[in-house]
Amino acid sequence: MGNGTMGTVRENLLKVKDRIAQAAGRVGKNPEDVKLVLVTKTIGLEQIREAIAAGVTTFGENYVQEARTKIEALGSTNTEWHFIGHLQTNKAKYAVRLFNLIHSVDSIKLARELDRRSGLEGRVVGCLIEVNLAGESSKFGADKNEVVDLAAEMTSLQHLSLRGLMTMPPYSEDPESSRPYFIALRTLKDQLERHQISLPELSMGMSADFEVAIDEGATMVRVGRAIFGERG
Ligand SMILES: *Cc1c(COP(=O)(O)O)cnc(C)c1O
């Protein structure tokens, strides 16, 4: 994905949306059933405004402070912001104010703090459980054996709406190497269903592998580089 061949934000978006639609079509889904979360970490306001003008409504950020600065600078726009990075418990207060959906809940401690903080704000915050399927110690995310218990506890929290699962496979430019992890996440969702926990969302797939993710049931793909080029 060399920058030399990248088009404008609008052109790249059209291409990615088309690829999403094609991939959705192959598994008999409507393109609207797969939400594009445009990942804007390190990306400046000008390019974000370009994306908004091109019709993007959902953005993903990895750092609370960076997101806060951008959201405030953009002012009131018809956008929703998702938090996709690792969330420290002491940032929960800001996270519930800024984000519609937090993709990265990985402990009951964090879930309880988000519930408490969103209660104080008089809100209900949407959450996904991030699962570390490869067991990589360098990555955040709940162990897959903890997910049923964590999900059961989270569904009992009043100011938190558990919506689904998220994963990030080990880095590879070969999309097929991600497939087993996407299958594993979908399997985990099915397992939760057998425990009467029915969750609509699977957040999986990034620039290198979003088509494979859609193939395996993704309802949200988190894409940055395919639209903005390599991050500096
Ligand atoms: C950066 C990031 C993405 C986007 O990755 P690209 O390769 O730029 O598409 C998606 N999800 C998470 C959690 C990220 O940190």
PDB file of N, CA, C and O in Angstrom, residues 105-109 111-112 127-131 142-158 160-166 188-199:
ATOM      1  N   VAL A 105     -13.328  -3.193  25.725  1.00  0.00           N
ATOM      2  CA  VAL A 105     -13.488  -3.559  27.136  1.00  0.00           C
ATOM      3  C   VAL A 105     -12.906  -4.962  27.325  1.00  0.00           C
ATOM      4  O   VAL A 105     -13.250  -5.889  26.590  1.00  0.00           O
ATOM      5  N   ASP A 106     -11.979  -5.085  28.280  1.00  0.00           N
ATOM      6  CA  ASP A 106     -11.317  -6.389  28.428  1.00  0.00           C
ATOM      7  C   ASP A 106     -11.193  -6.844  29.874  1.00  0.00           C
ATOM      8  O   ASP A 106     -10.515  -7.818  30.162  1.00  0.00           O
ATOM      9  N   SER A 107     -11.856  -6.140  30.789  1.00  0.00           N
ATOM     10  CA  SER A 107     -11.841  -6.610  32.186  1.00  0.00           C
ATOM     11  C   SER A 107     -13.112  -6.148  32.882  1.00  0.00           C
ATOM     12  O   SER A 107     -13.729  -5.144  32.488  1.00  0.00           O
ATOM     13  N   ILE A 108     -13.471  -6.873  33.946  1.00  0.00           N
ATOM     14  CA  ILE A 108     -14.679  -6.492  34.680  1.00  0.00           C
ATOM     15  C   ILE A 108     -14.436  -5.187  35.433  1.00  0.00           C
ATOM     16  O   ILE A 108     -15.343  -4.378  35.608  1.00  0.00           O
ATOM     17  N   LYS A 109     -13.198  -4.964  35.806  1.00  0.00           N
ATOM     18  CA  LYS A 109     -12.857  -3.720  36.511  1.00  0.00           C
ATOM     19  C   LYS A 109     -13.159  -2.513  35.612  1.00  0.00           C
ATOM     20  O   LYS A 109     -13.797  -1.546  36.042  1.00  0.00           O
ATOM     21  N   ALA A 111     -15.136  -2.514  32.968  1.00  0.00           N
ATOM     22  CA  ALA A 111     -16.578  -2.489  32.683  1.00  0.00           C
ATOM     23  C   ALA A 111     -17.339  -1.806  33.815  1.00  0.00           C
ATOM     24  O   ALA A 111     -18.224  -0.975  33.573  1.00  0.00           O
ATOM     25  N   ARG A 112     -16.987  -2.138  35.060  1.00  0.00           N
ATOM     26  CA  ARG A 112     -17.683  -1.529  36.208  1.00  0.00           C
ATOM     27  C   ARG A 112     -17.438  -0.036  36.276  1.00  0.00           C
ATOM     28  O   ARG A 112     -18.338   0.733  36.617  1.00  0.00           O
ATOM     29  N   CYS A 127     -20.735  -0.963  24.426  1.00  0.00           N
ATOM     30  CA  CYS A 127     -19.425  -1.593  24.608  1.00  0.00           C
ATOM     31  C   CYS A 127     -19.311  -2.885  23.802  1.00  0.00           C
ATOM     32  O   CYS A 127     -20.307  -3.587  23.581  1.00  0.00           O
ATOM     33  N   LEU A 128     -18.085  -3.183  23.413  1.00  0.00           N
ATOM     34  CA  LEU A 128     -17.747  -4.493  22.862  1.00  0.00           C
ATOM     35  C   LEU A 128     -16.663  -5.088  23.772  1.00  0.00           C
ATOM     36  O   LEU A 128     -15.895  -4.344  24.386  1.00  0.00           O
ATOM     37  N   ILE A 129     -16.602  -6.397  23.823  1.00  0.00           N
ATOM     38  CA  ILE A 129     -15.495  -7.049  24.538  1.00  0.00           C
ATOM     39  C   ILE A 129     -14.395  -7.322  23.528  1.00  0.00           C
ATOM     40  O   ILE A 129     -14.628  -7.970  22.492  1.00  0.00           O
ATOM     41  N   GLU A 130     -13.192  -6.816  23.822  1.00  0.00           N
ATOM     42  CA  GLU A 130     -12.042  -7.145  22.971  1.00  0.00           C
ATOM     43  C   GLU A 130     -11.467  -8.471  23.431  1.00  0.00           C
ATOM     44  O   GLU A 130     -11.184  -8.679  24.607  1.00  0.00           O
ATOM     45  N   VAL A 131     -11.286  -9.388  22.458  1.00  0.00           N
ATOM     46  CA  VAL A 131     -10.776 -10.717  22.779  1.00  0.00           C
ATOM     47  C   VAL A 131      -9.391 -10.896  22.156  1.00  0.00           C
ATOM     48  O   VAL A 131      -9.195 -10.634  20.968  1.00  0.00           O
ATOM     49  N   ALA A 142      -9.385  -9.602  26.448  1.00  0.00           N
ATOM     50  CA  ALA A 142      -9.702 -10.668  27.386  1.00  0.00           C
ATOM     51  C   ALA A 142      -9.307 -12.019  26.793  1.00  0.00           C
ATOM     52  O   ALA A 142      -9.344 -12.202  25.576  1.00  0.00           O
ATOM     53  N   ASP A 143      -8.948 -12.939  27.646  1.00  0.00           N
ATOM     54  CA  ASP A 143      -8.699 -14.317  27.227  1.00  0.00           C
ATOM     55  C   ASP A 143     -10.036 -14.924  26.781  1.00  0.00           C
ATOM     56  O   ASP A 143     -11.074 -14.625  27.366  1.00  0.00           O
ATOM     57  N   LYS A 144     -10.012 -15.778  25.760  1.00  0.00           N
ATOM     58  CA  LYS A 144     -11.292 -16.275  25.253  1.00  0.00           C
ATOM     59  C   LYS A 144     -12.051 -17.105  26.299  1.00  0.00           C
ATOM     60  O   LYS A 144     -13.277 -17.141  26.293  1.00  0.00           O
ATOM     61  N   ASN A 145     -11.312 -17.706  27.230  1.00  0.00           N
ATOM     62  CA  ASN A 145     -11.973 -18.478  28.284  1.00  0.00           C
ATOM     63  C   ASN A 145     -12.667 -17.613  29.340  1.00  0.00           C
ATOM     64  O   ASN A 145     -13.432 -18.129  30.150  1.00  0.00           O
ATOM     65  N   GLU A 146     -12.378 -16.329  29.319  1.00  0.00           N
ATOM     66  CA  GLU A 146     -13.007 -15.420  30.291  1.00  0.00           C
ATOM     67  C   GLU A 146     -14.253 -14.738  29.719  1.00  0.00           C
ATOM     68  O   GLU A 146     -14.979 -14.071  30.462  1.00  0.00           O
ATOM     69  N   VAL A 147     -14.471 -14.896  28.414  1.00  0.00           N
ATOM     70  CA  VAL A 147     -15.466 -14.046  27.751  1.00  0.00           C
ATOM     71  C   VAL A 147     -16.896 -14.313  28.224  1.00  0.00           C
ATOM     72  O   VAL A 147     -17.651 -13.359  28.434  1.00  0.00           O
ATOM     73  N   VAL A 148     -17.249 -15.569  28.432  1.00  0.00           N
ATOM     74  CA  VAL A 148     -18.632 -15.853  28.844  1.00  0.00           C
ATOM     75  C   VAL A 148     -18.928 -15.195  30.196  1.00  0.00           C
ATOM     76  O   VAL A 148     -19.950 -14.513  30.353  1.00  0.00           O
ATOM     77  N   ASP A 149     -18.016 -15.342  31.155  1.00  0.00           N
ATOM     78  CA  ASP A 149     -18.225 -14.747  32.483  1.00  0.00           C
ATOM     79  C   ASP A 149     -18.262 -13.225  32.411  1.00  0.00           C
ATOM     80  O   ASP A 149     -19.108 -12.584  33.039  1.00  0.00           O
ATOM     81  N   LEU A 150     -17.327 -12.675  31.637  1.00  0.00           N
ATOM     82  CA  LEU A 150     -17.266 -11.216  31.505  1.00  0.00           C
ATOM     83  C   LEU A 150     -18.559 -10.679  30.865  1.00  0.00           C
ATOM     84  O   LEU A 150     -19.142  -9.704  31.347  1.00  0.00           O
ATOM     85  N   ALA A 151     -18.997 -11.348  29.812  1.00  0.00           N
ATOM     86  CA  ALA A 151     -20.222 -10.920  29.118  1.00  0.00           C
ATOM     87  C   ALA A 151     -21.425 -11.017  30.058  1.00  0.00           C
ATOM     88  O   ALA A 151     -22.270 -10.114  30.092  1.00  0.00           O
ATOM     89  N   ALA A 152     -21.506 -12.090  30.825  1.00  0.00           N
ATOM     90  CA  ALA A 152     -22.640 -12.270  31.741  1.00  0.00           C
ATOM     91  C   ALA A 152     -22.654 -11.140  32.766  1.00  0.00           C
ATOM     92  O   ALA A 152     -23.711 -10.556  33.057  1.00  0.00           O
ATOM     93  N   GLU A 153     -21.499 -10.804  33.311  1.00  0.00           N
ATOM     94  CA  GLU A 153     -21.436  -9.698  34.280  1.00  0.00           C
ATOM     95  C   GLU A 153     -21.796  -8.373  33.630  1.00  0.00           C
ATOM     96  O   GLU A 153     -22.501  -7.556  34.216  1.00  0.00           O
ATOM     97  N   MET A 154     -21.299  -8.182  32.422  1.00  0.00           N
ATOM     98  CA  MET A 154     -21.550  -6.896  31.761  1.00  0.00           C
ATOM     99  C   MET A 154     -23.021  -6.693  31.436  1.00  0.00           C
ATOM    100  O   MET A 154     -23.530  -5.574  31.503  1.00  0.00           O
ATOM    101  N   THR A 155     -23.707  -7.769  31.082  1.00  0.00           N
ATOM    102  CA  THR A 155     -25.133  -7.608  30.750  1.00  0.00           C
ATOM    103  C   THR A 155     -25.950  -7.226  31.986  1.00  0.00           C
ATOM    104  O   THR A 155     -27.075  -6.753  31.858  1.00  0.00           O
ATOM    105  N   SER A 156     -25.399  -7.421  33.177  1.00  0.00           N
ATOM    106  CA  SER A 156     -26.126  -7.037  34.389  1.00  0.00           C
ATOM    107  C   SER A 156     -25.883  -5.567  34.767  1.00  0.00           C
ATOM    108  O   SER A 156     -26.514  -5.050  35.680  1.00  0.00           O
ATOM    109  N   LEU A 157     -24.980  -4.898  34.085  1.00  0.00           N
ATOM    110  CA  LEU A 157     -24.675  -3.495  34.409  1.00  0.00           C
ATOM    111  C   LEU A 157     -25.660  -2.574  33.681  1.00  0.00           C
ATOM    112  O   LEU A 157     -25.849  -2.691  32.467  1.00  0.00           O
ATOM    113  N   GLN A 158     -26.275  -1.656  34.444  1.00  0.00           N
ATOM    114  CA  GLN A 158     -27.399  -0.895  33.907  1.00  0.00           C
ATOM    115  C   GLN A 158     -27.046   0.225  32.945  1.00  0.00           C
ATOM    116  O   GLN A 158     -27.864   0.616  32.127  1.00  0.00           O
ATOM    117  N   LEU A 160     -24.516   0.275  30.863  1.00  0.00           N
ATOM    118  CA  LEU A 160     -23.618  -0.245  29.853  1.00  0.00           C
ATOM    119  C   LEU A 160     -24.427  -1.193  28.957  1.00  0.00           C
ATOM    120  O   LEU A 160     -25.206  -1.997  29.457  1.00  0.00           O
ATOM    121  N   SER A 161     -24.269  -0.997  27.640  1.00  0.00           N
ATOM    122  CA  SER A 161     -24.992  -1.866  26.719  1.00  0.00           C
ATOM    123  C   SER A 161     -23.979  -2.710  25.952  1.00  0.00           C
ATOM    124  O   SER A 161     -23.253  -2.199  25.093  1.00  0.00           O
ATOM    125  N   LEU A 162     -23.910  -3.982  26.299  1.00  0.00           N
ATOM    126  CA  LEU A 162     -22.961  -4.869  25.616  1.00  0.00           C
ATOM    127  C   LEU A 162     -23.520  -5.220  24.244  1.00  0.00           C
ATOM    128  O   LEU A 162     -24.614  -5.772  24.122  1.00  0.00           O
ATOM    129  N   ARG A 163     -22.759  -4.877  23.205  1.00  0.00           N
ATOM    130  CA  ARG A 163     -23.249  -5.016  21.835  1.00  0.00           C
ATOM    131  C   ARG A 163     -22.557  -6.107  21.042  1.00  0.00           C
ATOM    132  O   ARG A 163     -23.023  -6.469  19.963  1.00  0.00           O
ATOM    133  N   GLY A 164     -21.373  -6.555  21.487  1.00  0.00           N
ATOM    134  CA  GLY A 164     -20.687  -7.565  20.680  1.00  0.00           C
ATOM    135  C   GLY A 164     -19.242  -7.764  21.073  1.00  0.00           C
ATOM    136  O   GLY A 164     -18.838  -7.433  22.189  1.00  0.00           O
ATOM    137  N   LEU A 165     -18.485  -8.305  20.107  1.00  0.00           N
ATOM    138  CA  LEU A 165     -17.087  -8.684  20.339  1.00  0.00           C
ATOM    139  C   LEU A 165     -16.180  -8.020  19.311  1.00  0.00           C
ATOM    140  O   LEU A 165     -16.595  -7.741  18.188  1.00  0.00           O
ATOM    141  N   MET A 166     -14.941  -7.825  19.707  1.00  0.00           N
ATOM    142  CA  MET A 166     -13.935  -7.244  18.811  1.00  0.00           C
ATOM    143  C   MET A 166     -12.647  -8.056  18.916  1.00  0.00           C
ATOM    144  O   MET A 166     -12.343  -8.580  19.980  1.00  0.00           O
ATOM    145  N   LEU A 188     -17.171 -17.721  19.137  1.00  0.00           N
ATOM    146  CA  LEU A 188     -17.368 -17.243  20.505  1.00  0.00           C
ATOM    147  C   LEU A 188     -18.738 -16.561  20.657  1.00  0.00           C
ATOM    148  O   LEU A 188     -19.429 -16.720  21.659  1.00  0.00           O
ATOM    149  N   LYS A 189     -19.117 -15.813  19.626  1.00  0.00           N
ATOM    150  CA  LYS A 189     -20.430 -15.154  19.627  1.00  0.00           C
ATOM    151  C   LYS A 189     -21.543 -16.226  19.658  1.00  0.00           C
ATOM    152  O   LYS A 189     -22.521 -16.096  20.396  1.00  0.00           O
ATOM    153  N   ASP A 190     -21.344 -17.298  18.878  1.00  0.00           N
ATOM    154  CA  ASP A 190     -22.324 -18.396  18.879  1.00  0.00           C
ATOM    155  C   ASP A 190     -22.387 -19.066  20.251  1.00  0.00           C
ATOM    156  O   ASP A 190     -23.455 -19.459  20.725  1.00  0.00           O
ATOM    157  N   GLN A 191     -21.213 -19.195  20.877  1.00  0.00           N
ATOM    158  CA  GLN A 191     -21.150 -19.810  22.201  1.00  0.00           C
ATOM    159  C   GLN A 191     -21.924 -18.962  23.223  1.00  0.00           C
ATOM    160  O   GLN A 191     -22.647 -19.504  24.067  1.00  0.00           O
ATOM    161  N   LEU A 192     -21.801 -17.647  23.115  1.00  0.00           N
ATOM    162  CA  LEU A 192     -22.537 -16.753  24.019  1.00  0.00           C
ATOM    163  C   LEU A 192     -24.043 -16.909  23.820  1.00  0.00           C
ATOM    164  O   LEU A 192     -24.815 -16.861  24.777  1.00  0.00           O
ATOM    165  N   GLU A 193     -24.423 -17.115  22.585  1.00  0.00           N
ATOM    166  CA  GLU A 193     -25.841 -17.284  22.287  1.00  0.00           C
ATOM    167  C   GLU A 193     -26.400 -18.516  23.026  1.00  0.00           C
ATOM    168  O   GLU A 193     -27.519 -18.487  23.517  1.00  0.00           O
ATOM    169  N   ARG A 194     -25.588 -19.553  23.118  1.00  0.00           N
ATOM    170  CA  ARG A 194     -26.015 -20.745  23.866  1.00  0.00           C
ATOM    171  C   ARG A 194     -26.130 -20.469  25.361  1.00  0.00           C
ATOM    172  O   ARG A 194     -26.736 -21.241  26.099  1.00  0.00           O
ATOM    173  N   HIS A 195     -25.520 -19.374  25.817  1.00  0.00           N
ATOM    174  CA  HIS A 195     -25.679 -18.941  27.208  1.00  0.00           C
ATOM    175  C   HIS A 195     -26.721 -17.816  27.318  1.00  0.00           C
ATOM    176  O   HIS A 195     -26.704 -17.034  28.257  1.00  0.00           O
ATOM    177  N   GLN A 196     -27.600 -17.744  26.331  1.00  0.00           N
ATOM    178  CA  GLN A 196     -28.668 -16.721  26.315  1.00  0.00           C
ATOM    179  C   GLN A 196     -28.118 -15.290  26.288  1.00  0.00           C
ATOM    180  O   GLN A 196     -28.752 -14.358  26.739  1.00  0.00           O
ATOM    181  N   ILE A 197     -26.909 -15.132  25.746  1.00  0.00           N
ATOM    182  CA  ILE A 197     -26.381 -13.771  25.556  1.00  0.00           C
ATOM    183  C   ILE A 197     -26.245 -13.556  24.055  1.00  0.00           C
ATOM    184  O   ILE A 197     -25.353 -14.093  23.419  1.00  0.00           O
ATOM    185  N   SER A 198     -27.193 -12.800  23.526  1.00  0.00           N
ATOM    186  CA  SER A 198     -27.260 -12.632  22.087  1.00  0.00           C
ATOM    187  C   SER A 198     -26.747 -11.242  21.720  1.00  0.00           C
ATOM    188  O   SER A 198     -27.329 -10.238  22.109  1.00  0.00           O
ATOM    189  N   LEU A 199     -25.636 -11.201  20.993  1.00  0.00           N
ATOM    190  CA  LEU A 199     -24.985  -9.922  20.684  1.00  0.00           C
ATOM    191  C   LEU A 199     -24.940  -9.699  19.180  1.00  0.00           C
ATOM    192  O   LEU A 199     -24.547 -10.590  18.427  1.00  0.00           O
TER     193      LEU A 199
END
